[in-house]
Amino acid sequence: MAEEQLDWSNLKFGYHKTDYNVRCYYRDGKWGELEVSSSEYIPMHMAATCLHYGQECFEGLKAYRGKDGKIRVFRVEENAKRMQSTCRGTLMAELPVEKFKEAVLKVVKLNERFIPPYESGATLYIRPLLIGTGAQVGVHPANEYLFIVFVTPVGPYFKGGFASTPYVVIRKYDRAAPLGTGCFKVGGNYAASLRANKEAHDLGYSCEFYLDSKEKKYIDEAGAANFFGIKNNTYVTPKSTSILPSITNMSLIQLAEDMGLKVERRPIPIEELETFEEAGACGTAAVIAPIEKIDDIETGKSYVLCKDGKPGPICTKLYHHLRGIQYGDEPDLHNWVTIIE
Ligand code: PLP
Ligand code: COI
């Protein structure tokens, strides 16, 4: 479909074909050169480790078209580092940060015509993927890997964009074990989350809410996003070994400090939800999704986290501040943005 036909303001968060993707192969113990492809498919050995033993990881980041027409990519080095950490956690070949960055900037530039305009509220979602392509039948790491980055223009992850929505605690399924892969961005964590996510949706909630798997006492994450709560001029976010270290959360922590808030990273008992004045879920896809309430159906408790159903003042300020930096409307004081000329 030509870009003129895209209805930017009504885009969903989904896949849309673009012109190119960028690939890089790991063979004989080293990464090769970046290659440009226009195929949406990956020919693969049927015994590839990504298919059998979950040697697979991905990342998610975005490119933004500013009012000034410039293209900005947010904190690409952090995604590169997190992918390296995931590779260490799953014995996959680590891609150098510079190569990751080069591939991301290249794929964005090549697909420039798919970057939504500033006013639309849509963005270009960038999806780096790294998979074990070498064949193994015994449970061993592969000796060959493929790194690939594609992009797709997307609208908001949650319906309504920046609006408060309800969440539900799911105790029946665990997303990740305390010493498992929760802190890595591997597909297996998302497979483990599908039933909880479907149950939450079937019950009319926008997202599932996870407690720690061991004791079911502390807050872990909100679907594919980290949790933060606000009270007494303090930004509080969980410390847990089974949640993904969110780059959005890391950025909000800095912005909260810049705004004069105190920051606490610590275990948060579920009952403490009663004391928060505001709360949100944060992530690349979610941005900041303010939380209206969290229902814990099994205990019969409902924690209301906003007044009049509207996003609270600190969530709103953080949201505008973050978006302002991402779109180039506010100064990039922490050097988070890479501008693509
Ligand atoms: N937690 C999970 C499970 C996620 O999938 C994501 C999305 O990437 C996040 C948190 C948020 O991370 P980030 O802000 O780096 O996108
Ligand atoms: C992201 O925020 O980048 C995510 O990974 C969320 C989801 C689409 C997996």
Tab-separated table of C-alpha atoms and ligand atoms in Angstrom:
chain	number	residue	atom	x	y	z
A	1	MET	CA	0.000	0.000	0.000
A	2	ALA	CA	1.371	3.431	-0.863
A	3	GLU	CA	1.886	5.755	2.057
A	4	GLU	CA	-0.696	8.243	0.733
A	5	GLN	CA	-3.379	5.655	1.473
A	6	LEU	CA	-2.395	5.197	5.111
A	7	ASP	CA	-4.809	6.715	7.591
A	8	TRP	CA	-2.113	7.748	10.077
A	9	SER	CA	-4.455	8.906	12.844
A	10	ASN	CA	-6.403	5.653	12.877
A	11	LEU	CA	-3.501	3.224	12.796
A	12	LYS	CA	-3.705	0.276	15.165
A	13	PHE	CA	-0.720	-1.226	16.966
A	14	GLY	CA	-0.057	-3.911	14.391
A	15	TYR	CA	2.035	-5.067	11.458
A	16	HIS	CA	2.053	-3.083	8.278
A	17	LYS	CA	4.327	-4.017	5.412
A	18	THR	CA	7.124	-1.546	4.683
A	19	ASP	CA	9.765	-1.484	1.946
A	20	TYR	CA	12.883	-2.941	3.569
A	21	ASN	CA	14.366	-4.770	6.509
A	22	VAL	CA	18.013	-5.020	7.502
A	23	ARG	CA	19.769	-8.310	8.313
A	24	CYS	CA	23.078	-9.493	9.660
A	25	TYR	CA	24.305	-13.078	9.949
A	26	TYR	CA	26.586	-14.632	12.562
A	27	ARG	CA	28.636	-17.448	11.066
A	28	ASP	CA	32.034	-18.985	11.833
A	29	GLY	CA	32.205	-17.105	15.101
A	30	LYS	CA	31.673	-13.587	13.720
A	31	TRP	CA	29.022	-11.139	12.597
A	32	GLY	CA	28.957	-10.263	8.876
A	33	GLU	CA	28.030	-7.017	7.106
A	34	LEU	CA	24.539	-5.485	7.228
A	35	GLU	CA	22.347	-6.567	4.320
A	36	VAL	CA	19.194	-4.899	3.039
A	37	SER	CA	16.251	-7.119	2.137
A	38	SER	CA	12.768	-6.493	0.790
A	39	SER	CA	11.514	-9.981	1.680
A	40	GLU	CA	9.217	-10.414	4.660
A	41	TYR	CA	10.304	-14.031	5.053
A	42	ILE	CA	13.188	-15.907	6.662
A	43	PRO	CA	14.266	-19.190	5.088
A	44	MET	CA	15.318	-21.429	7.935
A	45	HIS	CA	16.596	-24.861	8.890
A	46	MET	CA	13.836	-26.926	10.497
A	47	ALA	CA	16.136	-27.772	13.425
A	48	ALA	CA	17.043	-24.122	14.114
A	49	THR	CA	17.360	-23.551	17.878
A	50	CYS	CA	14.938	-20.598	17.812
A	51	LEU	CA	12.158	-22.973	16.745
A	52	HIS	CA	12.801	-25.686	19.314
A	53	TYR	CA	14.656	-24.315	22.280
A	54	GLY	CA	13.556	-20.696	22.308
A	55	GLN	CA	16.892	-19.129	21.357
A	56	GLU	CA	15.069	-15.987	20.324
A	57	CYS	CA	14.977	-12.457	21.570
A	58	PHE	CA	13.652	-9.131	20.412
A	59	GLU	CA	13.600	-5.450	21.199
A	60	GLY	CA	11.143	-2.608	20.687
A	61	LEU	CA	11.852	1.074	20.153
A	62	LYS	CA	10.382	3.905	18.125
A	63	ALA	CA	11.227	6.624	15.606
A	64	TYR	CA	9.368	9.931	15.796
A	65	ARG	CA	8.828	12.640	13.170
A	66	GLY	CA	9.247	16.039	14.801
A	67	LYS	CA	7.473	19.318	14.116
A	68	ASP	CA	10.752	20.350	12.495
A	69	GLY	CA	10.472	17.380	10.095
A	70	LYS	CA	13.473	15.628	11.651
A	71	ILE	CA	13.430	11.946	12.553
A	72	ARG	CA	14.393	11.023	16.105
A	73	VAL	CA	15.135	7.592	17.567
A	74	PHE	CA	14.910	7.223	21.348
A	75	ARG	CA	17.692	5.613	23.419
A	76	VAL	CA	18.771	3.097	20.782
A	77	GLU	CA	21.994	2.261	22.668
A	78	GLU	CA	19.949	1.108	25.671
A	79	ASN	CA	17.983	-1.337	23.520
A	80	ALA	CA	21.262	-2.606	22.063
A	81	LYS	CA	22.642	-3.179	25.556
A	82	ARG	CA	19.479	-4.892	26.753
A	83	MET	CA	19.602	-7.226	23.744
A	84	GLN	CA	23.204	-8.057	24.649
A	85	SER	CA	22.107	-8.842	28.194
A	86	THR	CA	19.359	-11.131	26.836
A	87	CYS	CA	21.922	-12.844	24.605
A	88	ARG	CA	24.144	-13.500	27.602
A	89	GLY	CA	21.131	-14.908	29.442
A	90	THR	CA	20.281	-17.344	26.632
A	91	LEU	CA	23.782	-18.114	25.315
A	92	MET	CA	23.224	-16.347	21.978
A	93	ALA	CA	25.888	-14.427	20.075
A	94	GLU	CA	26.025	-10.805	21.295
A	95	LEU	CA	25.704	-8.145	18.622
A	96	PRO	CA	27.980	-5.102	19.082
A	97	VAL	CA	26.091	-1.947	20.154
A	98	GLU	CA	27.391	0.003	17.148
A	99	LYS	CA	26.156	-2.625	14.674
A	100	PHE	CA	22.726	-2.669	16.341
A	101	LYS	CA	22.555	1.114	16.127
A	102	GLU	CA	23.706	1.200	12.508
A	103	ALA	CA	21.062	-1.372	11.532
A	104	VAL	CA	18.297	0.550	13.327
A	105	LEU	CA	19.201	3.906	11.783
A	106	LYS	CA	19.526	2.303	8.362
A	107	VAL	CA	16.148	0.559	8.424
A	108	VAL	CA	14.425	3.741	9.600
A	109	LYS	CA	16.030	5.831	6.870
A	110	LEU	CA	15.203	3.243	4.184
A	111	ASN	CA	11.547	3.243	5.269
A	112	GLU	CA	11.313	6.985	5.837
A	113	ARG	CA	8.057	7.248	3.883
A	114	PHE	CA	6.345	5.125	6.554
A	115	ILE	CA	7.174	7.432	9.459
A	116	PRO	CA	3.869	8.950	10.523
A	117	PRO	CA	3.599	12.750	10.475
A	118	TYR	CA	4.040	14.727	13.696
A	119	GLU	CA	0.377	15.633	14.165
A	120	SER	CA	-0.956	12.092	13.732
A	121	GLY	CA	0.097	10.763	17.135
A	122	ALA	CA	1.322	7.603	15.382
A	123	THR	CA	4.976	6.491	15.352
A	124	LEU	CA	7.281	4.099	13.564
A	125	TYR	CA	7.784	1.017	15.734
A	126	ILE	CA	11.185	-0.628	15.299
A	127	ARG	CA	11.455	-4.348	15.978
A	128	PRO	CA	14.960	-5.852	16.203
A	129	LEU	CA	14.989	-9.641	16.408
A	130	LEU	CA	17.855	-12.058	17.064
A	131	ILE	CA	17.412	-15.789	16.528
A	132	GLY	CA	19.414	-18.989	16.667
A	133	THR	CA	19.371	-20.347	13.119
A	134	GLY	CA	21.936	-23.108	13.507
A	135	ALA	CA	20.569	-26.666	13.725
A	136	GLN	CA	20.656	-28.585	17.010
A	137	VAL	CA	18.649	-31.538	18.212
A	138	GLY	CA	20.275	-31.889	21.603
A	139	VAL	CA	19.609	-28.946	23.910
A	140	HIS	CA	22.582	-26.739	23.034
A	141	PRO	CA	23.070	-23.198	21.803
A	142	ALA	CA	23.278	-22.687	18.036
A	143	ASN	CA	26.476	-21.790	16.247
A	144	GLU	CA	24.712	-19.558	13.722
A	145	TYR	CA	22.457	-16.561	14.354
A	146	LEU	CA	20.423	-14.029	12.409
A	147	PHE	CA	19.800	-10.467	13.510
A	148	ILE	CA	17.022	-8.695	11.645
A	149	VAL	CA	15.307	-5.341	12.097
A	150	PHE	CA	11.980	-4.406	10.586
A	151	VAL	CA	9.730	-1.422	11.138
A	152	THR	CA	6.004	-0.845	11.084
A	153	PRO	CA	3.953	2.326	11.539
A	154	VAL	CA	1.784	2.028	14.657
A	155	GLY	CA	-0.949	3.791	16.556
A	156	PRO	CA	-1.512	3.576	20.328
A	157	TYR	CA	-1.032	0.224	22.095
A	158	PHE	CA	-4.040	0.773	24.343
A	159	LYS	CA	-7.332	2.015	22.956
A	160	GLY	CA	-7.852	5.705	23.592
A	161	GLY	CA	-4.124	6.515	23.914
A	162	PHE	CA	-3.425	8.556	27.042
A	163	ALA	CA	-6.527	7.594	29.030
A	164	SER	CA	-7.016	5.769	32.311
A	165	THR	CA	-8.010	2.122	31.946
A	166	PRO	CA	-8.659	-0.783	34.348
A	167	TYR	CA	-6.241	-3.671	35.055
A	168	VAL	CA	-6.792	-7.029	36.704
A	169	VAL	CA	-4.482	-9.115	38.884
A	170	ILE	CA	-4.060	-12.591	37.419
A	171	ARG	CA	-2.842	-15.084	40.048
A	172	LYS	CA	-3.552	-18.234	38.070
A	173	TYR	CA	-0.549	-18.004	35.732
A	174	ASP	CA	3.024	-16.838	36.260
A	175	ARG	CA	4.763	-14.866	33.548
A	176	ALA	CA	8.302	-15.577	34.714
A	177	ALA	CA	10.142	-17.218	37.618
A	178	PRO	CA	12.249	-15.183	40.066
A	179	LEU	CA	15.495	-16.635	38.720
A	180	GLY	CA	14.141	-17.329	35.227
A	181	THR	CA	14.064	-15.251	32.060
A	182	GLY	CA	11.698	-12.446	33.117
A	183	CYS	CA	14.465	-9.863	33.012
A	184	PHE	CA	15.300	-10.813	29.412
A	185	LYS	CA	13.260	-9.993	26.335
A	186	VAL	CA	12.716	-13.546	25.084
A	187	GLY	CA	9.638	-14.768	23.254
A	188	GLY	CA	9.006	-17.457	25.870
A	189	ASN	CA	7.944	-14.842	28.419
A	190	TYR	CA	5.297	-13.607	26.003
A	191	ALA	CA	4.082	-17.141	25.247
A	192	ALA	CA	3.699	-17.580	29.029
A	193	SER	CA	1.660	-14.365	29.195
A	194	LEU	CA	-0.876	-15.117	26.471
A	195	ARG	CA	-3.460	-16.873	28.648
A	196	ALA	CA	-3.325	-14.226	31.362
A	197	ASN	CA	-3.635	-11.502	28.758
A	198	LYS	CA	-6.624	-13.189	27.096
A	199	GLU	CA	-8.355	-13.697	30.432
A	200	ALA	CA	-7.891	-10.047	31.324
A	201	HIS	CA	-9.330	-8.960	27.977
A	202	ASP	CA	-12.221	-11.425	28.194
A	203	LEU	CA	-13.082	-9.933	31.588
A	204	GLY	CA	-13.187	-6.453	30.050
A	205	TYR	CA	-9.827	-5.169	31.375
A	206	SER	CA	-7.219	-3.493	29.250
A	207	CYS	CA	-4.338	-5.517	30.655
A	208	GLU	CA	-3.254	-8.253	33.062
A	209	PHE	CA	-1.314	-7.386	36.209
A	210	TYR	CA	1.362	-9.726	37.591
A	211	LEU	CA	2.479	-10.270	41.169
A	212	ASP	CA	5.785	-11.913	42.012
A	213	SER	CA	5.603	-15.603	41.155
A	214	LYS	CA	7.074	-16.928	44.386
A	215	GLU	CA	4.912	-15.344	47.067
A	216	LYS	CA	2.206	-13.479	45.157
A	217	LYS	CA	2.790	-10.627	47.579
A	218	TYR	CA	4.599	-7.986	45.568
A	219	ILE	CA	3.895	-6.114	42.353
A	220	ASP	CA	5.818	-7.262	39.284
A	221	GLU	CA	4.599	-5.828	35.971
A	222	ALA	CA	1.548	-4.813	33.993
A	223	GLY	CA	1.454	-6.992	30.854
A	224	ALA	CA	4.153	-5.713	28.512
A	225	ALA	CA	4.895	-2.661	30.651
A	226	ASN	CA	6.506	-1.756	33.990
A	227	PHE	CA	4.489	-0.347	36.877
A	228	PHE	CA	5.006	2.905	38.739
A	229	GLY	CA	2.983	4.545	41.488
A	230	ILE	CA	3.031	8.113	42.763
A	231	LYS	CA	2.495	9.265	46.340
A	232	ASN	CA	3.874	11.983	48.629
A	233	ASN	CA	5.882	13.494	45.778
A	234	THR	CA	7.608	10.121	45.259
A	235	TYR	CA	7.878	7.906	42.167
A	236	VAL	CA	7.789	4.272	43.345
A	237	THR	CA	8.572	1.372	41.029
A	238	PRO	CA	9.143	-2.351	41.723
A	239	LYS	CA	12.520	-3.925	42.266
A	240	SER	CA	12.183	-7.496	41.069
A	241	THR	CA	14.376	-10.052	39.325
A	242	SER	CA	11.507	-11.216	37.118
A	243	ILE	CA	10.530	-7.977	35.370
A	244	LEU	CA	11.971	-6.495	32.194
A	245	PRO	CA	14.261	-3.520	32.883
A	246	SER	CA	12.154	-0.991	30.978
A	247	ILE	CA	13.965	1.802	29.172
A	248	THR	CA	10.858	3.975	29.430
A	249	ASN	CA	10.814	3.423	33.199
A	250	MET	CA	14.528	4.220	33.416
A	251	SER	CA	13.816	7.477	31.549
A	252	LEU	CA	10.805	8.358	33.718
A	253	ILE	CA	12.910	7.816	36.842
A	254	GLN	CA	15.332	10.431	35.531
A	255	LEU	CA	12.547	12.827	34.526
A	256	ALA	CA	10.857	12.370	37.915
A	257	GLU	CA	14.137	13.277	39.630
A	258	ASP	CA	14.521	16.272	37.304
A	259	MET	CA	11.016	17.359	38.357
A	260	GLY	CA	12.041	17.205	42.017
A	261	LEU	CA	10.310	13.939	42.910
A	262	LYS	CA	11.938	11.360	45.131
A	263	VAL	CA	12.426	7.959	43.528
A	264	GLU	CA	12.134	4.571	45.233
A	265	ARG	CA	12.922	1.228	43.580
A	266	ARG	CA	11.874	-1.480	45.994
A	267	PRO	CA	9.473	-4.379	46.449
A	268	ILE	CA	5.912	-3.010	46.512
A	269	PRO	CA	3.381	-5.106	48.461
A	270	ILE	CA	0.064	-5.337	46.615
A	271	GLU	CA	-1.803	-3.748	49.551
A	272	GLU	CA	0.312	-0.622	49.155
A	273	LEU	CA	-1.735	0.132	46.023
A	274	GLU	CA	-4.304	1.626	48.411
A	275	THR	CA	-1.907	4.425	49.217
A	276	PHE	CA	-0.978	5.628	45.721
A	277	GLU	CA	-2.409	8.887	44.444
A	278	GLU	CA	-1.694	7.939	40.829
A	279	ALA	CA	-0.204	5.005	38.940
A	280	GLY	CA	0.758	4.063	35.422
A	281	ALA	CA	2.082	1.323	33.189
A	282	CYS	CA	5.048	2.368	31.079
A	283	GLY	CA	6.839	0.995	28.052
A	284	THR	CA	7.754	1.759	24.462
A	285	ALA	CA	4.436	0.535	23.120
A	286	ALA	CA	2.365	1.713	26.099
A	287	VAL	CA	4.262	5.045	26.585
A	288	ILE	CA	2.503	5.949	29.855
A	289	ALA	CA	-0.817	4.220	30.252
A	290	PRO	CA	-2.459	5.699	33.357
A	291	ILE	CA	-4.135	3.055	35.529
A	292	GLU	CA	-7.724	3.731	36.533
A	293	LYS	CA	-7.970	0.813	38.980
A	294	ILE	CA	-6.549	-2.625	39.644
A	295	ASP	CA	-9.035	-5.329	40.577
A	296	ASP	CA	-7.817	-8.310	42.554
A	297	ILE	CA	-10.743	-10.601	41.885
A	298	GLU	CA	-9.611	-13.436	44.150
A	299	THR	CA	-9.338	-11.250	47.238
A	300	GLY	CA	-12.284	-9.093	46.186
A	301	LYS	CA	-10.235	-5.905	46.472
A	302	SER	CA	-10.390	-3.063	43.989
A	303	TYR	CA	-7.623	-0.469	44.159
A	304	VAL	CA	-8.715	2.820	42.626
A	305	LEU	CA	-5.753	4.796	41.324
A	306	CYS	CA	-7.204	7.943	39.854
A	307	LYS	CA	-9.756	10.570	40.679
A	308	ASP	CA	-12.755	11.150	38.334
A	309	GLY	CA	-11.438	8.467	35.955
A	310	LYS	CA	-8.855	10.923	34.619
A	311	PRO	CA	-5.039	10.660	34.451
A	312	GLY	CA	-3.436	12.349	37.461
A	313	PRO	CA	-1.300	15.525	37.270
A	314	ILE	CA	2.096	13.856	37.714
A	315	CYS	CA	1.396	11.094	35.178
A	316	THR	CA	0.243	13.786	32.777
A	317	LYS	CA	3.335	15.915	33.327
A	318	LEU	CA	5.670	12.935	32.915
A	319	TYR	CA	3.840	11.900	29.754
A	320	HIS	CA	4.144	15.327	28.123
A	321	HIS	CA	7.744	15.679	29.184
A	322	LEU	CA	8.727	12.282	27.741
A	323	ARG	CA	6.800	12.842	24.500
A	324	GLY	CA	8.279	16.338	24.257
A	325	ILE	CA	11.805	14.930	24.284
A	326	GLN	CA	10.958	12.092	21.892
A	327	TYR	CA	9.432	14.457	19.319
A	328	GLY	CA	12.044	17.190	19.763
A	329	ASP	CA	9.631	19.694	21.321
A	330	GLU	CA	11.714	19.824	24.499
A	331	PRO	CA	15.473	19.935	24.926
A	332	ASP	CA	17.196	16.560	25.050
A	333	LEU	CA	19.191	17.291	28.192
A	334	HIS	CA	20.284	13.695	28.766
A	335	ASN	CA	21.342	12.910	25.171
A	336	TRP	CA	18.684	10.270	24.694
A	337	VAL	CA	17.814	11.062	21.100
A	338	THR	CA	19.615	10.193	17.861
A	339	ILE	CA	18.594	12.476	14.990
A	340	ILE	CA	18.563	10.900	11.530
A	341	GLU	CA	19.334	13.505	8.882
B	1	PLP	N1	7.942	-5.106	30.431
B	1	PLP	C1	7.709	-5.958	29.418
B	1	PLP	C2	7.358	-7.360	29.733
B	1	PLP	C3	7.784	-5.500	28.083
B	1	PLP	O1	7.532	-6.313	27.065
B	1	PLP	C4	8.105	-4.151	27.844
B	1	PLP	C5	8.226	-3.668	26.473
B	1	PLP	O2	9.273	-3.577	25.930
B	1	PLP	C6	8.355	-3.315	28.935
B	1	PLP	C7	8.265	-3.825	30.217
B	1	PLP	C8	8.744	-1.893	28.727
B	1	PLP	O3	10.086	-1.787	28.312
B	1	PLP	P1	10.560	-0.569	27.442
B	1	PLP	O4	10.207	0.663	28.186
B	1	PLP	O5	12.026	-0.747	27.315
B	1	PLP	O6	9.855	-0.665	26.147
B	2	COI	C1	7.327	-2.782	23.589
B	2	COI	O1	6.842	-1.935	24.324
B	2	COI	O2	8.247	-2.546	22.781
B	2	COI	C2	6.881	-4.144	23.652
B	2	COI	O3	7.685	-4.990	23.478
B	2	COI	C3	5.488	-4.409	23.916
B	2	COI	C4	4.871	-5.548	23.139
B	2	COI	C5	4.395	-5.155	21.779
B	2	COI	C6	5.627	-6.812	23.176
